[in-house]
Coordinates of C-alpha atoms in Angstrom, one line a residue:
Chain A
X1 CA -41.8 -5.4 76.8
X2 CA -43.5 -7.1 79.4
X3 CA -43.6 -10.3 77.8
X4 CA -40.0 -9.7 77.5
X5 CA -39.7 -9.4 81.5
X6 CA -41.9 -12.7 82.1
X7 CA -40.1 -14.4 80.3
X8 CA -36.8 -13.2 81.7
X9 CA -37.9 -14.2 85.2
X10 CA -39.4 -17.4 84.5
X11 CA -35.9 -18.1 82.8
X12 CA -34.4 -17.1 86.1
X13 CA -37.1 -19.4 88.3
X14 CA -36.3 -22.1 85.7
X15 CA -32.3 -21.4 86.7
X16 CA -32.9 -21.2 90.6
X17 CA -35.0 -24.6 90.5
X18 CA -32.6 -26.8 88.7
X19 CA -29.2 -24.8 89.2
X20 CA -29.4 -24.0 92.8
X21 CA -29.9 -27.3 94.2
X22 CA -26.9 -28.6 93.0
X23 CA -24.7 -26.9 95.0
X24 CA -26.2 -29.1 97.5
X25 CA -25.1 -32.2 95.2
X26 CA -21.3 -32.2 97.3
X27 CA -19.2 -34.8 96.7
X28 CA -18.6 -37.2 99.6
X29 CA -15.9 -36.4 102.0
X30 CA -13.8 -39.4 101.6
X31 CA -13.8 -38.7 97.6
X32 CA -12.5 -35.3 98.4
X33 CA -9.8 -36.6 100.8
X34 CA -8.9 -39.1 97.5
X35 CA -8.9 -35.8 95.5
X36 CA -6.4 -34.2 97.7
X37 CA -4.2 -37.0 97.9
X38 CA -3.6 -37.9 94.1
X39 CA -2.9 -34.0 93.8
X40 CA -0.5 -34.4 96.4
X41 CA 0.9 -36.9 94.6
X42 CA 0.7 -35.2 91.4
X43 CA 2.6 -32.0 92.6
X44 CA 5.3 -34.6 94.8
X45 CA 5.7 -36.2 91.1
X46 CA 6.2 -33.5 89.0
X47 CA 9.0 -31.7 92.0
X48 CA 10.5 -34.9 91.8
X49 CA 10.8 -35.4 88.1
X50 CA 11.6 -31.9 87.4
X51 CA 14.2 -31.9 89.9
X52 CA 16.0 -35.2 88.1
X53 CA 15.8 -33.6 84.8
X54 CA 17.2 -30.3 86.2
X55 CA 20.1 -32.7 87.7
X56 CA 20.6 -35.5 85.0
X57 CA 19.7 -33.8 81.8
X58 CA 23.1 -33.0 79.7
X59 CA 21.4 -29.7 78.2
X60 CA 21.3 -26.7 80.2
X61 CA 18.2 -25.9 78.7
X62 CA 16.3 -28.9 79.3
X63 CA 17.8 -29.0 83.0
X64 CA 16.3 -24.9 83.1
X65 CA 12.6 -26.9 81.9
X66 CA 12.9 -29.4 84.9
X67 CA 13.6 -26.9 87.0
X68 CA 10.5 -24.7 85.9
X69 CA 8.4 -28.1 86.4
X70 CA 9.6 -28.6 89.5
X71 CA 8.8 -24.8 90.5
X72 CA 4.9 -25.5 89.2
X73 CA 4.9 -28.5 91.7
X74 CA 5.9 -26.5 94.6
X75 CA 2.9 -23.7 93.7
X76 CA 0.9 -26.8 93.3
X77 CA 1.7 -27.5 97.1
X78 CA 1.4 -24.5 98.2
X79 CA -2.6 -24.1 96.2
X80 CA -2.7 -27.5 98.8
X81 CA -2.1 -25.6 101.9
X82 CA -4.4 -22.9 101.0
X83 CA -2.0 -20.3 100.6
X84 CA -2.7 -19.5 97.1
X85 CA -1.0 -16.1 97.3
X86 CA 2.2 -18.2 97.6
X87 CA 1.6 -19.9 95.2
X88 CA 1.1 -17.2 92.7
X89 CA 4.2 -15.3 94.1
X90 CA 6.0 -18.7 93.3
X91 CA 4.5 -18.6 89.5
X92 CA 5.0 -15.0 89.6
X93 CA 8.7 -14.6 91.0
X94 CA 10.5 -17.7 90.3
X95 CA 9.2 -18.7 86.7
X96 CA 8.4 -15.5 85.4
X97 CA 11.3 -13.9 86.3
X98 CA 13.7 -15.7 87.2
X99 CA 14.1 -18.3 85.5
X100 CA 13.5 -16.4 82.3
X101 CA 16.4 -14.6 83.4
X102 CA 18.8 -18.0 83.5
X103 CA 17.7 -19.0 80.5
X104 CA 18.8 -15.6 79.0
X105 CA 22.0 -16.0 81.1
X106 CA 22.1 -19.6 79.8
X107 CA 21.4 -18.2 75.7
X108 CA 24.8 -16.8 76.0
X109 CA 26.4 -20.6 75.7
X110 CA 26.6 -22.4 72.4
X111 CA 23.8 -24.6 71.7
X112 CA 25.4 -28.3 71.3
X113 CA 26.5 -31.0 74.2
X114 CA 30.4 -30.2 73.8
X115 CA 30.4 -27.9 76.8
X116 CA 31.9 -28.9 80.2
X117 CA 28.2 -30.1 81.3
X118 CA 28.6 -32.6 78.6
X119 CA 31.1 -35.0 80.0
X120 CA 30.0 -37.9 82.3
X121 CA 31.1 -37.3 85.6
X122 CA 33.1 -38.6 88.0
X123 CA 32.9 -40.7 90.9
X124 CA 33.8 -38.1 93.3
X125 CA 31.2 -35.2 91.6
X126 CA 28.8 -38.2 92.3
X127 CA 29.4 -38.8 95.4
X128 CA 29.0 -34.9 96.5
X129 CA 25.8 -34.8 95.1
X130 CA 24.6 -37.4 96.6
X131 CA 25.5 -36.0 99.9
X132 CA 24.3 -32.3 98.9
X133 CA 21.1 -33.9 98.0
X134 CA 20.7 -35.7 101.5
X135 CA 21.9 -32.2 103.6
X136 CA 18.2 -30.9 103.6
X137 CA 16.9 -34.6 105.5
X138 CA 19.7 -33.4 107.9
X139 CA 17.9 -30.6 108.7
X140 CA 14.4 -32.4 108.9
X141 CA 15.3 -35.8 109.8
X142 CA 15.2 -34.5 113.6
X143 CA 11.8 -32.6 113.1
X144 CA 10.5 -35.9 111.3
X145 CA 11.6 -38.0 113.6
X146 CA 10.2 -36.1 116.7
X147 CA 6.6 -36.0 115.2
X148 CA 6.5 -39.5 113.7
X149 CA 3.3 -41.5 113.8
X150 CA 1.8 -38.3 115.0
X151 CA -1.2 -37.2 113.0
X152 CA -2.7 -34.2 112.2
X153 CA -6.3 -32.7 113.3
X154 CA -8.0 -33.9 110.3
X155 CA -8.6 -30.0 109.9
X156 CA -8.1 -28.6 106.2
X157 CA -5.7 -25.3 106.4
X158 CA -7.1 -22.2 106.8
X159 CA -6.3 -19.6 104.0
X160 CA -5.3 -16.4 105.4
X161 CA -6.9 -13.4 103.9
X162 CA -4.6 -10.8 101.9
X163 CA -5.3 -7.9 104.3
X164 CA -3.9 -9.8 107.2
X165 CA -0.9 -11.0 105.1
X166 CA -0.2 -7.4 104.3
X167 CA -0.3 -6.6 108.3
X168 CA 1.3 -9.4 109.3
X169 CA 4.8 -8.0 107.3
X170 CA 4.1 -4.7 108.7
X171 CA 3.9 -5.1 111.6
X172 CA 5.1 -8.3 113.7
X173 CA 7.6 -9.5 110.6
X174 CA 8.5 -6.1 110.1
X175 CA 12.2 -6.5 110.4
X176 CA 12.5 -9.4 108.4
X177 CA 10.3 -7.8 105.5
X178 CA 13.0 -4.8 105.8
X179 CA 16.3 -7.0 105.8
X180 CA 14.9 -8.4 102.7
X181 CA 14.5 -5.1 101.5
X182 CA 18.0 -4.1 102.0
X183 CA 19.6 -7.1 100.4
X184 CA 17.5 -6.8 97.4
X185 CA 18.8 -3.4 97.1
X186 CA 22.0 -4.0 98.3
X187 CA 21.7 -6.8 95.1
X188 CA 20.8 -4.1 92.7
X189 CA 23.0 -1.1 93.5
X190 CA 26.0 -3.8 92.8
X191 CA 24.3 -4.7 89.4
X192 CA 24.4 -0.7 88.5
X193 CA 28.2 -0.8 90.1
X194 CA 29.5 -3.2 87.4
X195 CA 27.2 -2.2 84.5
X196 CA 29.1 1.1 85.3
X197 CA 32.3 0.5 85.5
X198 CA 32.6 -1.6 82.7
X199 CA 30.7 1.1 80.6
X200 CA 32.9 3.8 81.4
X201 CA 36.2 2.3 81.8
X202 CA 36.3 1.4 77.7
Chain B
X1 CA -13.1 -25.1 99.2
X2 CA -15.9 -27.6 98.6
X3 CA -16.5 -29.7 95.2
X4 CA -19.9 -30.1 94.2
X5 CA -21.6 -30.1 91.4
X6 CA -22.5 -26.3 90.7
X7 CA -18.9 -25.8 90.6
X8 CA -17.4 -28.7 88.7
X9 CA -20.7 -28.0 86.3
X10 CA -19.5 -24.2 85.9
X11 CA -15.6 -24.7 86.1
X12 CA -16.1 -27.8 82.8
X13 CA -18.5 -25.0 81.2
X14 CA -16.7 -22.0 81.3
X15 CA -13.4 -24.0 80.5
X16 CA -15.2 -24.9 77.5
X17 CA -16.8 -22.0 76.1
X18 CA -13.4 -20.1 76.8
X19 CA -11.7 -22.4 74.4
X20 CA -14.9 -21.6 72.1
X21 CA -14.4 -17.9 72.4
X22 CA -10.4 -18.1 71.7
X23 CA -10.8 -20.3 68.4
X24 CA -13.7 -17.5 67.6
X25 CA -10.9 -14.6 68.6
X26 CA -8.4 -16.0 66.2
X27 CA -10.9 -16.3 63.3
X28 CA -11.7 -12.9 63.7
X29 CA -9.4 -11.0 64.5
X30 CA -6.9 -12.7 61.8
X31 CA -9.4 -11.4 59.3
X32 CA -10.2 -8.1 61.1
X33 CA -6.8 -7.0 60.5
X34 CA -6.1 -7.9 56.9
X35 CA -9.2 -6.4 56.3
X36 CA -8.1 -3.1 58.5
X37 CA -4.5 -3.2 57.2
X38 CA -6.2 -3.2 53.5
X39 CA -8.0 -0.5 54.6
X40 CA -5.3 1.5 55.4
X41 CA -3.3 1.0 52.6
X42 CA -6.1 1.4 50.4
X43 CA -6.2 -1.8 49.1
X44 CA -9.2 -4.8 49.5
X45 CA -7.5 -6.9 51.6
X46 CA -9.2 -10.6 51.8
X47 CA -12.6 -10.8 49.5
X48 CA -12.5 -14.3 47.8
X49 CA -13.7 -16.2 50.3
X50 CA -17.2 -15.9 51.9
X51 CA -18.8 -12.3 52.1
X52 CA -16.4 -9.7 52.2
X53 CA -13.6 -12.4 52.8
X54 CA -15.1 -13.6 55.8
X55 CA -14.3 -17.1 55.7
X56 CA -10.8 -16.1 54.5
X57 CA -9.5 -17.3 58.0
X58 CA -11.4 -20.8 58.0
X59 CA -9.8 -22.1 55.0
X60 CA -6.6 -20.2 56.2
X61 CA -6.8 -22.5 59.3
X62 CA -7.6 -25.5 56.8
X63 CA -4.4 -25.1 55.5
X64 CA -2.1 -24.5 58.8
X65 CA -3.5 -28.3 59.7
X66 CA -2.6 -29.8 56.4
X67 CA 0.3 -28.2 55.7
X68 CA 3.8 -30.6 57.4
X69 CA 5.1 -29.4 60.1
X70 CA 9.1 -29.4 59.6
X71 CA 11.4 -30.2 62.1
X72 CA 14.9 -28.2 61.7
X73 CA 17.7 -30.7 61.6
X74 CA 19.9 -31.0 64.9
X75 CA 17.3 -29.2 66.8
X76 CA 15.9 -30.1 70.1
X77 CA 13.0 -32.1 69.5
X78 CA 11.5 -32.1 72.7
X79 CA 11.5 -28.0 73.2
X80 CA 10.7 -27.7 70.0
X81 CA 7.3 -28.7 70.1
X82 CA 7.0 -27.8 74.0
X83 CA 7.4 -24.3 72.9
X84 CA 3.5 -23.6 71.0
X85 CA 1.7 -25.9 73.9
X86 CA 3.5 -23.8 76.1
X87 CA 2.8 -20.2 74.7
X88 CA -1.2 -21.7 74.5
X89 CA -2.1 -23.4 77.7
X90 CA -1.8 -21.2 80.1
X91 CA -3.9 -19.0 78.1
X92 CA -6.9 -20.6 79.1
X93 CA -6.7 -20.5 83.1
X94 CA -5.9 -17.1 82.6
X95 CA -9.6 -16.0 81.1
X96 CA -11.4 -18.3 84.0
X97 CA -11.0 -15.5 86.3
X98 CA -12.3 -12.5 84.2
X99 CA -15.9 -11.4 84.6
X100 CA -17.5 -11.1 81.1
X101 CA -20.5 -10.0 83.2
X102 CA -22.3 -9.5 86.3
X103 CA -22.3 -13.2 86.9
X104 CA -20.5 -14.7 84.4
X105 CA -17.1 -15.4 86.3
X106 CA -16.0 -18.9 85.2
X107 CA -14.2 -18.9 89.3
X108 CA -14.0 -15.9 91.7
X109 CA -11.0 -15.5 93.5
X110 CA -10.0 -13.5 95.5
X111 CA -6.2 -13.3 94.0
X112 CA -7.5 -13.0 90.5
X113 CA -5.3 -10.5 89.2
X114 CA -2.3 -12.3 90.5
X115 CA -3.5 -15.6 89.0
X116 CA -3.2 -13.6 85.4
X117 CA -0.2 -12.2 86.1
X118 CA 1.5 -15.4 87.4
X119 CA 0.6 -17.3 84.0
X120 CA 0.7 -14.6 81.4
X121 CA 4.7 -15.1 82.7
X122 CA 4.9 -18.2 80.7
X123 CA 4.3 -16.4 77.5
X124 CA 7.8 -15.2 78.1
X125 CA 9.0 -18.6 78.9
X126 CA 7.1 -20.1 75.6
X127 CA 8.8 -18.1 73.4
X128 CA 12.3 -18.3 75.1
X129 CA 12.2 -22.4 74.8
X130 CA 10.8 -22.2 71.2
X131 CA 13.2 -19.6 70.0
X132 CA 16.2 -21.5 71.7
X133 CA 15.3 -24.8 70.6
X134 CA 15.1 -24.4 66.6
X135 CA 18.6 -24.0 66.6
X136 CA 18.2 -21.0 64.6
X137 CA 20.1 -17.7 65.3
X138 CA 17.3 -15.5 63.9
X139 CA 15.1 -17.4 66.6
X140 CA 17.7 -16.7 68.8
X141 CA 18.3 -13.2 68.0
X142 CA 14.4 -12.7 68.6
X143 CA 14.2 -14.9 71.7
X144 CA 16.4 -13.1 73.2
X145 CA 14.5 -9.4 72.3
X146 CA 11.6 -11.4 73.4
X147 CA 12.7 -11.8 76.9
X148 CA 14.6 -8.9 77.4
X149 CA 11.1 -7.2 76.8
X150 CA 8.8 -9.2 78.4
X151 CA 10.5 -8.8 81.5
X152 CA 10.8 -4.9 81.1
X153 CA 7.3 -4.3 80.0
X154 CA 5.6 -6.2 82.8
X155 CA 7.0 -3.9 85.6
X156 CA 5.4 -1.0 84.8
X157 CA 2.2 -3.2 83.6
X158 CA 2.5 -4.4 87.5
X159 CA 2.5 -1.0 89.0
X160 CA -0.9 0.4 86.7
X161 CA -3.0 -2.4 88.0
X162 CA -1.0 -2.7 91.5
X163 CA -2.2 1.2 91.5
X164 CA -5.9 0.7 90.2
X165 CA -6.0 -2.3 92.8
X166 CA -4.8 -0.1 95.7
X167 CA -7.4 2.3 94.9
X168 CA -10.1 -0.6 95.2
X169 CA -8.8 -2.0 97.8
X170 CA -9.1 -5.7 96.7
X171 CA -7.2 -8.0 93.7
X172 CA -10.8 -9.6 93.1
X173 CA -11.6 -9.1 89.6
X174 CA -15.5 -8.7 90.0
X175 CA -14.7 -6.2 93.0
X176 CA -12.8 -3.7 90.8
X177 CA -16.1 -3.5 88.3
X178 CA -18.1 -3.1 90.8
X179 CA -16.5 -0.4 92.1
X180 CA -16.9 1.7 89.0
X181 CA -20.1 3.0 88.0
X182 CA -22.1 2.6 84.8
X183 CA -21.1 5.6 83.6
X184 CA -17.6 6.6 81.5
X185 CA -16.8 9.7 84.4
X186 CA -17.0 6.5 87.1
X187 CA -14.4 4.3 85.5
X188 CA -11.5 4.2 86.7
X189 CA -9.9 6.0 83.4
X190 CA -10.7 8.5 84.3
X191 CA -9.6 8.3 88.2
X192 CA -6.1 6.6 86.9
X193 CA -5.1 8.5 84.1
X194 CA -2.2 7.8 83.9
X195 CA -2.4 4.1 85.0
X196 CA -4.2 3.8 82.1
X197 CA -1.7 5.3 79.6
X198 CA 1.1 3.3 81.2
X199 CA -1.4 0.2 80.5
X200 CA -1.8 1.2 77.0
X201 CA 1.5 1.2 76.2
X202 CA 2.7 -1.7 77.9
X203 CA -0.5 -3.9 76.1
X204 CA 1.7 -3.3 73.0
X205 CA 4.9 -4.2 74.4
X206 CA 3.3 -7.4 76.0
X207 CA 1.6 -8.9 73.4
X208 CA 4.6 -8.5 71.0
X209 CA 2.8 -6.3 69.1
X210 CA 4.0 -3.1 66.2
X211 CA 5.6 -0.8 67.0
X212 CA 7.1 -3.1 69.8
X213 CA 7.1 -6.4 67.3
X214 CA 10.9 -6.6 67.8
X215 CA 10.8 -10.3 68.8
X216 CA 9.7 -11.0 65.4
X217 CA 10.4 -8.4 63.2
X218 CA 10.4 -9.6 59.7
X219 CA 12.3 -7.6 57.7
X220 CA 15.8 -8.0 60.0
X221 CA 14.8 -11.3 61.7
X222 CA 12.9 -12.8 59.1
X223 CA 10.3 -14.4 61.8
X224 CA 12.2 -13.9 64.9
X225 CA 11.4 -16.7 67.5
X226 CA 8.8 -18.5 65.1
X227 CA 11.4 -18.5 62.2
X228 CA 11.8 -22.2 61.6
X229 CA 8.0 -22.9 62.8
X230 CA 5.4 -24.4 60.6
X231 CA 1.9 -25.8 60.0
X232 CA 0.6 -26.0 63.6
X233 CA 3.6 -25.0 65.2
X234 CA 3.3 -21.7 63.6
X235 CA -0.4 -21.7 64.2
X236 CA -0.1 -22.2 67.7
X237 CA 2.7 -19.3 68.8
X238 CA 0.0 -17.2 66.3
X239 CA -2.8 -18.0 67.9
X240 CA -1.6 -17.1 71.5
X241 CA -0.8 -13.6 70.0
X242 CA -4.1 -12.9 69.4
X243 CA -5.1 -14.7 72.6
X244 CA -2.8 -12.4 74.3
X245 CA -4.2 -9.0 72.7
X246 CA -7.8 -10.6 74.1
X247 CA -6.6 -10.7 77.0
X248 CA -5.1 -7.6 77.7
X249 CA -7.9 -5.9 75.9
X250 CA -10.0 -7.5 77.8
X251 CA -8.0 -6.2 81.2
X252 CA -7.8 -3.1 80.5
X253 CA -12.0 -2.9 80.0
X254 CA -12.2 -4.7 83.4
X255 CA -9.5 -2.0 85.0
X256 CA -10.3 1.2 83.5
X257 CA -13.3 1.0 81.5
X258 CA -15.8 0.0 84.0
X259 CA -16.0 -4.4 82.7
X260 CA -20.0 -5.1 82.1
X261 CA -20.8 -1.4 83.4
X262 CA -22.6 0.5 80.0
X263 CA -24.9 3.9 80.2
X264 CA -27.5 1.9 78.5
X265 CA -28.5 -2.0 79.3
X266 CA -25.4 -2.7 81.3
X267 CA -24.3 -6.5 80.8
X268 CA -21.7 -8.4 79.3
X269 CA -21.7 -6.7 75.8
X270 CA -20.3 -3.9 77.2
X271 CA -17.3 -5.9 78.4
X272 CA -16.7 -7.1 74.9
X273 CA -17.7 -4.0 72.9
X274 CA -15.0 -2.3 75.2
X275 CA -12.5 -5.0 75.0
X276 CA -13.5 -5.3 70.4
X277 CA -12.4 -1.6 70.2
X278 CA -9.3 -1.6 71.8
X279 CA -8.3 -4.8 69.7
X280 CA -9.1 -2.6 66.9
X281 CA -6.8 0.2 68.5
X282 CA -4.1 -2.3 68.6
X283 CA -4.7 -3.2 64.6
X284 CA -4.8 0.4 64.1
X285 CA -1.8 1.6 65.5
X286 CA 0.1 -1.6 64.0
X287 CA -0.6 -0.5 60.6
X288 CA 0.0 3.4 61.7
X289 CA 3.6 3.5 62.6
X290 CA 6.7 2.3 62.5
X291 CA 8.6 -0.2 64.7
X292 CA 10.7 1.8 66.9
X293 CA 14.9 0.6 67.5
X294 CA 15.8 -2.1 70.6
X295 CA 17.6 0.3 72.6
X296 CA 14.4 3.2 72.0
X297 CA 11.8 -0.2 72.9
X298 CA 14.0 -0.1 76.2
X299 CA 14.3 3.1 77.1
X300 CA 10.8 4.2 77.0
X301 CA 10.3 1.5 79.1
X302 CA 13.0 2.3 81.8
X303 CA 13.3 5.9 81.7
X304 CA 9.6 6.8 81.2
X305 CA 7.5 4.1 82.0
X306 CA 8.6 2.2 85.5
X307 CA 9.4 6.1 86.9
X308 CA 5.5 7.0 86.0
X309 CA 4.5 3.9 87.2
X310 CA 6.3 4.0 90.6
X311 CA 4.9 8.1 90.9
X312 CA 1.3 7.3 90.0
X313 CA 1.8 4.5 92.4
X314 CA 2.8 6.6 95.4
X315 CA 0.6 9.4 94.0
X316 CA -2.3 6.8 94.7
X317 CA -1.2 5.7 98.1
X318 CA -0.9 9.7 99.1
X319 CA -4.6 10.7 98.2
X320 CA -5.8 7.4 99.4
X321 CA -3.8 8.1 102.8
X322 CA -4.4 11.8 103.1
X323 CA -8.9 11.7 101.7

């Protein structure tokens, strides 16, 4: 038994001599910046590409797969600002859930490229998305603009702890965090509504 | 966070000896239940091969890559083979962030049971894209069973561990062990009951699993979603099944049974003696009874299920408020 022990601790000495220093082994801070940028990059890539399938692909299904790519990108970003809580919400909510749920809403159509999404389109439909797809640099192009050349304290983002995520809606976002509330309930009792009716009126 | 080597040294490790121990899961377990299901229905079950049929599996595998994988005409190609990477990869982030043992957390995080949550979602997805895209309409039928259930068994999965993590007061992982003793009256079993039933049940109905195989019920859908799947294709969506058993085994010995905590030599063969016998629960109660209807799958789960959940929940937040 003791020699059992020994051995165990000398295993452990052995581990703290060789393992420990190597947390000290960090890699230069430029090469981290690098890091950060090509995931940036990465992330930016797959939102973009997702979102083109989601809008060019013929298939409703294959648009739905953009789309989900296109949701991993934005967790991705959000993992980049250190709010990995959103980003698991984002995982969570949007791909879990809901998307699952359009592609059960989307199941209900026939499987082959004859439906209405099928046809080219027109100038006109072009032309609006083109527009719809520029109304969001409407809303940033003044924020951009304002804070151009302007660069940022070099400081990485801080990640805010759970506990203080959980105050912070219970207390100064209250309201908001409430209103939500209401909707999503106001979203559901509808849902029972027409179940119901329908039910009951055959 | 910062990179050096200790961590990318432990992340490339424990990435690796994760897709070790799944390969090793599948072997296993594939032969653990013909061998259970022969001996339930008195029969041998595999014995050819190896030592009581032991290398049964291997060769099975063997034949899985050799065998053509055929491509259902005027199907979509693309989702077709997106469908068994998809039901697999997210498979192995999901096991970084279990503690095996005291130390033997491939990453800590502090948002570690949301991390599994957020990917086991894609399992859901996986089947879905596979089901829809071999233009098959008994892969439709059980796509469609597949997600209609996936989505109703996770609520009430939520609200068991949402109620164990309230308790601890943390979504860490290693936390929640350590806050249960070595001893069985110190896990949280037997604190959360009831979470633990609810966890039970909804391991079966999350892993696809009899009585809740509906997504793939053979003798009305033929295979259900994996229908027109075959050679790897086939091995892949079957190989996640087991994976997913794993994991939730492996869950619920981290939640309720107390992880790498044991009354004698605690370490990490408690973890996977805890998380081997409720595998072997699951084989058990496959081969014990019968697949229940849709509409019965459904209404345990919304009648009986989220209502327990949401009560143990708010039972939970009472005594923790009021003691």
């Amino acid at each position: 038994m003791t020699g059992l022990s020994s051995s165990i601790s000398s295993l452990y000495d052995l581990v703290e001599r060789f393992w420990k220093p190597l947390a000290e082994l960090s890699l230069p801070g430029p090469a981290q910046e690098m890091m950060a940028y090509a995931a940036f990059a990465f992330y930016v890539l797959l939102i973009a590409g997702g979102g083109l399938a989601a809008v060019l692909s013929r298939q409703l299904v294959r648009a739905l797969v953009g789309l989900v790519l296109t949701f991993l990108g934005v967790a991705g970003l959000y993992l980049l600002l250190a709010a990995p809580f959103m980003a698991f919400m984002q995982l969570l909510i949007y791909v879990g859930a809901i998307c699952v749920l359009v592609f059960f809403a989307i199941m209900l159509v026939k499987n082959t490229q004859t439906g209405e999404e099928a046809a080219s389109p027109g100038l006109g439909q072009a032309f609006g998305a083109i527009l719809a797809a520029l109304a969001p640099l409407a809303l940033f192009a003044p924020l951009i603009a304002a804070r151009a050349g302007e660069l940022g304290d070099g400081l990485a983002p801080r990640e805010t702890p759970l506990a203080e995520l959980g105050q912070g809606l219970l207390s100064y976002y209250l309201l908001p965090f409430e209103l939500i509330s209401v909707i999503l309930l106001v979203a559901m009792a509808g849902g029972v509504l027409l179940a119901w009716d329908r039910r009951f009126r055959n | 966070m910062d990179i050096n080597l200790q961590v990318i040294i432990k992340l490339l490790a424990a990435l690796g000896l994760i897709i070790a121990l799944l390969i090793a899961n599948s072997l296993v377990m594939v032969w653990l239940e013909r061998k259970v299901a022969g001996f339930i229905q008195r029969r041998p079950g595999p014995y050819e091969v190896g030592p009581y049929g032991l290398l049964q599996t291997l060769v099975d595998a063997v034949k899985l890559l050799g065998k053509q994988m055929v491509v259902p005409a005027n199907c979509d190609h693309v989702l077709f083979f997106l469908g068994p990477v998809l039901a697999m990869f997210p498979m192995f982030l999901v096991f970084l962030v279990i503690p095996f043992g005291p130390v033997l957390t491939g990453l800590e995080d502090d948002l570690g049971v949301l991390l599994i949550m957020a990917f086991v979602g894609f399992e859901g997805l996986a089947v879905l894209v596979g089901g829809w895209a071999s233009n098959n309409k008994y892969g439709l039928i059980g796509a469609a069973r597949a997600v209609s259930q996936a989505v109703a068994y996770e609520i009430p999965l939520i609200l068991a561990v949402l109620a164990v993590a309230f308790q601890c007061g943390t979504l860490n992982l290693t936390l929640i062990t350590e806050a249960q003793g070595n001893w069985p009256w110190q896990w949280h079993l037997v604190r959360q009951p009831l979470a633990f039933l609810i966890f039970l049940i909804c391991m079966f109905g999350e892993t696809n699993r009899a009585p809740f195989d509906l997504p793939e019920g053979e003798s009305e859908l033929t295979g259900g979603y994996h229908t027109e799947y075959s050679g790897m294709g086939f091995a892949l969506y079957f190989m996640a099944e087991y994976t997913s058993m794993l994991l939730v085994s492996f869950l619920a010995a981290v939640f309720f049974l107390g992880g790498s905590g044991g009354p004698l030599w605690p370490g990490i063969w408690w973890t996977f003696i805890k998380a081997g016998l409720l595998m072997t629960l699951m084989i058990w109660v496959r081969w014990t009874y019968p697949r229940v209807r849709f509409d019965q799958l459904l209404n345990i789960n919304w009648k009986w299920l989220l209502p327990l959940g949401l009560l143990n929940l708010w039972l939970t937040a009472l005594v923790m408020k009021c003691f």
